Amino acid sequence: RRRRINTLMLSLTAVSVVIGLVWLIWILWTLLSKGIPAISPALFLEGQPTMGEVGGGLKNAIVGSLMMVFTATALATPVGILAGTYLAEYGRNNKFTRVVRFVNDILLSAPSITIGMFAFILFYFGLKMGANANSGWSGAIALSIVMLPVVVRTTDDMLKLVPNSLREAAVALGCPYWKMSFTICYRSAKTGMLTGLLLGVARIFGETAPLIVTAVGNNFFSTDMNQRMASLPKVILDFALSPDDNWQKLAWGGAMLITFFVLFINITTRAIANRSK
């Protein structure tokens, strides 16, 4: 009886794997078959075409996405690392730290559109800083909030894996606690912390919902983050819903770029993790 149950469960798990792989291969095949023909130098060098126009590219959207993702990473990385350091090194398991971890876990699974609305309201009623509520800065703030809990959680988990014997040895030799955290703990956990940072970048690069209500989009090339700014996810959404064949082709090209970018980050993350073993 136990052998029959074991065979049945193994069969069910194998069937589940096959079903999952079928959908994955189908999605990848569709993306490759429609996305590869759209990849060309014009995709990177030319601006967004008007409806009915032949050719064109996504230069404005590519530059806009890179600027907002870079800004969001620059904002979320130091805050997330320092917050994770406090949770793992100073707060440990006190009540405040447990509350912060709980809120951070909620923020990890919060709908990104809600975060986008928060960033919009933040700029509209408060931190305008010379920028509009619909601007590249607003989009970057929203993306940084999406990325922040990933960096905090990863930093916290990686620092907690550092053996206490290393901390005790450094403190016993007269090393200040803050210096011990930077020179000993960070050095021991740098691979995991970098992995979490790269995964956070991969997550926000394809986010669409926050940018719908913040950066909104721009049909023209612009590097002014105080104004509306184009982004790849938003352009893909608009072009995919259009009846124009050229726009739909460019949408597949943009989807291919995001896929390659996320794939590159995941491969880099795996390589860094394997190097540390």
Tab-separated table of C-alpha atoms in Angstrom, residues 79-239:
chain	number	residue	atom	x	y	z
A	79	VAL	CA	18.690	52.693	3.184
A	80	GLY	CA	17.983	48.972	2.811
A	81	ILE	CA	21.485	47.884	3.812
A	82	LEU	CA	21.576	50.139	6.867
A	83	ALA	CA	18.070	49.082	7.918
A	84	GLY	CA	18.971	45.410	7.503
A	85	THR	CA	22.161	46.012	9.489
A	86	TYR	CA	20.183	47.493	12.368
A	87	LEU	CA	17.759	44.566	12.389
A	88	ALA	CA	20.516	41.940	12.377
A	89	GLU	CA	23.234	43.616	14.451
A	90	TYR	CA	21.628	46.069	16.849
A	91	GLY	CA	17.915	45.362	17.175
A	92	ARG	CA	18.204	41.579	17.067
A	93	ASN	CA	14.928	40.286	18.539
A	94	ASN	CA	13.474	43.196	20.488
A	95	LYS	CA	9.837	44.204	20.015
A	96	PHE	CA	10.574	47.079	17.645
A	97	THR	CA	12.671	44.838	15.393
A	98	ARG	CA	9.944	42.199	15.244
A	99	VAL	CA	7.430	44.860	14.218
A	100	VAL	CA	9.779	46.193	11.530
A	101	ARG	CA	10.350	42.704	10.131
A	102	PHE	CA	6.602	42.079	10.071
A	103	VAL	CA	5.921	45.372	8.256
A	104	ASN	CA	8.774	44.681	5.838
A	105	ASP	CA	7.279	41.279	4.986
A	106	ILE	CA	3.921	42.946	4.326
A	107	LEU	CA	5.609	45.492	2.078
A	108	LEU	CA	7.274	42.655	0.154
A	109	SER	CA	3.871	41.361	-0.923
A	110	ALA	CA	2.088	44.720	-1.195
A	111	PRO	CA	0.488	45.474	-4.591
A	112	SER	CA	2.874	47.669	-6.549
A	113	ILE	CA	0.010	49.846	-7.807
A	114	THR	CA	-0.638	50.825	-4.184
A	115	ILE	CA	2.993	51.878	-3.821
A	116	GLY	CA	2.682	53.885	-7.021
A	117	MET	CA	-0.373	55.692	-5.668
A	118	PHE	CA	1.528	56.442	-2.454
A	119	ALA	CA	4.432	57.960	-4.407
A	120	PHE	CA	2.004	60.025	-6.474
A	121	ILE	CA	0.262	61.375	-3.358
A	122	LEU	CA	3.648	61.986	-1.710
A	123	PHE	CA	4.718	64.229	-4.582
A	124	TYR	CA	1.322	65.811	-5.136
A	125	PHE	CA	0.842	66.960	-1.559
A	126	GLY	CA	4.343	66.994	-0.150
A	127	LEU	CA	7.767	66.383	-1.659
A	128	LYS	CA	7.418	68.188	-4.954
A	129	MET	CA	11.074	69.327	-5.029
A	130	GLY	CA	10.481	71.153	-8.305
A	131	ALA	CA	9.091	68.013	-9.943
A	132	ASN	CA	5.554	67.184	-10.975
A	133	ALA	CA	3.564	64.411	-9.323
A	134	ASN	CA	3.748	62.699	-12.719
A	135	SER	CA	7.500	62.665	-13.283
A	136	GLY	CA	10.578	60.508	-13.481
A	137	TRP	CA	11.402	61.302	-9.854
A	138	SER	CA	7.973	60.104	-8.752
A	139	GLY	CA	8.463	56.866	-10.685
A	140	ALA	CA	11.945	56.377	-9.221
A	141	ILE	CA	10.622	56.876	-5.682
A	142	ALA	CA	7.892	54.296	-6.297
A	143	LEU	CA	10.406	51.774	-7.673
A	144	SER	CA	12.770	52.379	-4.752
A	145	ILE	CA	9.958	51.601	-2.296
A	146	VAL	CA	9.238	48.376	-4.201
A	147	MET	CA	12.926	47.431	-4.064
A	148	LEU	CA	13.566	48.488	-0.459
A	149	PRO	CA	12.013	45.495	1.391
A	150	VAL	CA	13.960	43.066	-0.810
A	151	VAL	CA	17.266	44.686	0.166
A	152	VAL	CA	16.272	44.918	3.845
A	153	ARG	CA	15.202	41.282	4.049
A	154	THR	CA	18.268	39.962	2.230
A	155	THR	CA	20.707	42.047	4.290
A	156	ASP	CA	19.018	40.987	7.519
A	157	ASP	CA	19.074	37.289	6.607
A	158	MET	CA	22.663	37.297	5.341
A	159	LEU	CA	24.062	39.116	8.376
A	160	LYS	CA	22.283	36.713	10.720
A	161	LEU	CA	24.207	33.867	9.069
A	162	VAL	CA	27.568	35.353	10.086
A	163	PRO	CA	28.924	33.304	13.036
A	164	ASN	CA	28.904	35.099	16.363
A	165	SER	CA	32.451	33.888	16.974
A	166	LEU	CA	33.693	36.356	14.349
A	167	ARG	CA	31.919	39.212	16.108
A	168	GLU	CA	33.254	38.148	19.501
A	169	ALA	CA	36.807	37.868	18.207
A	170	ALA	CA	36.717	41.342	16.637
A	171	VAL	CA	35.209	42.976	19.728
A	172	ALA	CA	37.677	41.163	22.003
A	173	LEU	CA	40.544	42.681	20.004
A	174	GLY	CA	39.161	46.145	20.689
A	175	CYS	CA	37.347	46.725	17.394
A	176	PRO	CA	34.375	49.130	17.738
A	177	TYR	CA	31.039	47.492	17.045
A	178	TRP	CA	30.246	49.693	14.056
A	179	LYS	CA	33.636	48.946	12.505
A	180	MET	CA	33.179	45.262	13.172
A	181	SER	CA	29.870	45.368	11.298
A	182	PHE	CA	31.450	47.033	8.280
A	183	THR	CA	34.749	45.168	8.090
A	184	ILE	CA	33.817	41.701	9.381
A	185	CYS	CA	30.091	41.114	8.905
A	186	TYR	CA	29.778	42.883	5.567
A	187	ARG	CA	32.795	41.075	4.191
A	188	SER	CA	31.388	37.712	5.243
A	189	ALA	CA	27.874	38.428	3.901
A	190	LYS	CA	28.772	40.490	0.818
A	191	THR	CA	27.873	37.735	-1.665
A	192	GLY	CA	24.365	37.239	-0.303
A	193	MET	CA	23.821	40.983	0.062
A	194	LEU	CA	24.885	41.579	-3.546
A	195	THR	CA	22.611	38.757	-4.686
A	196	GLY	CA	19.638	40.373	-2.942
A	197	LEU	CA	20.499	43.728	-4.495
A	198	LEU	CA	20.579	42.252	-8.009
A	199	LEU	CA	17.285	40.440	-7.453
A	200	GLY	CA	15.745	43.715	-6.313
A	201	VAL	CA	16.941	45.432	-9.504
A	202	ALA	CA	15.514	42.597	-11.602
A	203	ARG	CA	12.175	42.962	-9.844
A	204	ILE	CA	11.737	46.689	-10.411
A	205	PHE	CA	12.979	46.710	-14.012
A	206	GLY	CA	9.784	45.054	-15.218
A	207	GLU	CA	7.338	46.832	-12.893
A	208	THR	CA	4.499	48.487	-14.793
A	209	ALA	CA	1.782	49.325	-12.264
A	210	PRO	CA	3.678	51.980	-10.230
A	211	LEU	CA	4.761	53.785	-13.403
A	212	ILE	CA	1.210	54.062	-14.722
A	213	VAL	CA	0.325	56.592	-12.027
A	214	THR	CA	3.769	58.170	-11.485
A	215	ALA	CA	6.028	58.536	-14.529
A	216	VAL	CA	2.975	57.994	-16.819
A	217	GLY	CA	5.044	58.095	-20.022
A	218	ASN	CA	6.434	60.398	-22.679
A	219	ASN	CA	6.216	59.971	-26.447
A	220	PHE	CA	9.425	61.942	-26.926
A	221	PHE	CA	13.018	61.466	-25.817
A	222	SER	CA	13.679	63.199	-22.512
A	223	THR	CA	16.227	62.961	-19.728
A	224	ASP	CA	14.481	65.530	-17.516
A	225	MET	CA	13.263	63.585	-14.507
A	226	ASN	CA	11.195	66.562	-13.364
A	227	GLN	CA	8.786	65.821	-16.216
A	228	ARG	CA	6.927	62.773	-17.442
A	229	MET	CA	9.255	60.013	-18.564
A	230	ALA	CA	8.865	56.991	-20.804
A	231	SER	CA	9.593	53.480	-19.537
A	232	LEU	CA	9.779	50.099	-21.206
A	233	PRO	CA	6.996	48.378	-19.207
A	234	LYS	CA	4.543	51.251	-19.805
A	235	VAL	CA	5.375	51.477	-23.532
A	236	ILE	CA	4.993	47.709	-23.893
A	237	LEU	CA	1.551	47.911	-22.285
A	238	ASP	CA	0.423	50.747	-24.558
A	239	PHE	CA	1.852	49.235	-27.739
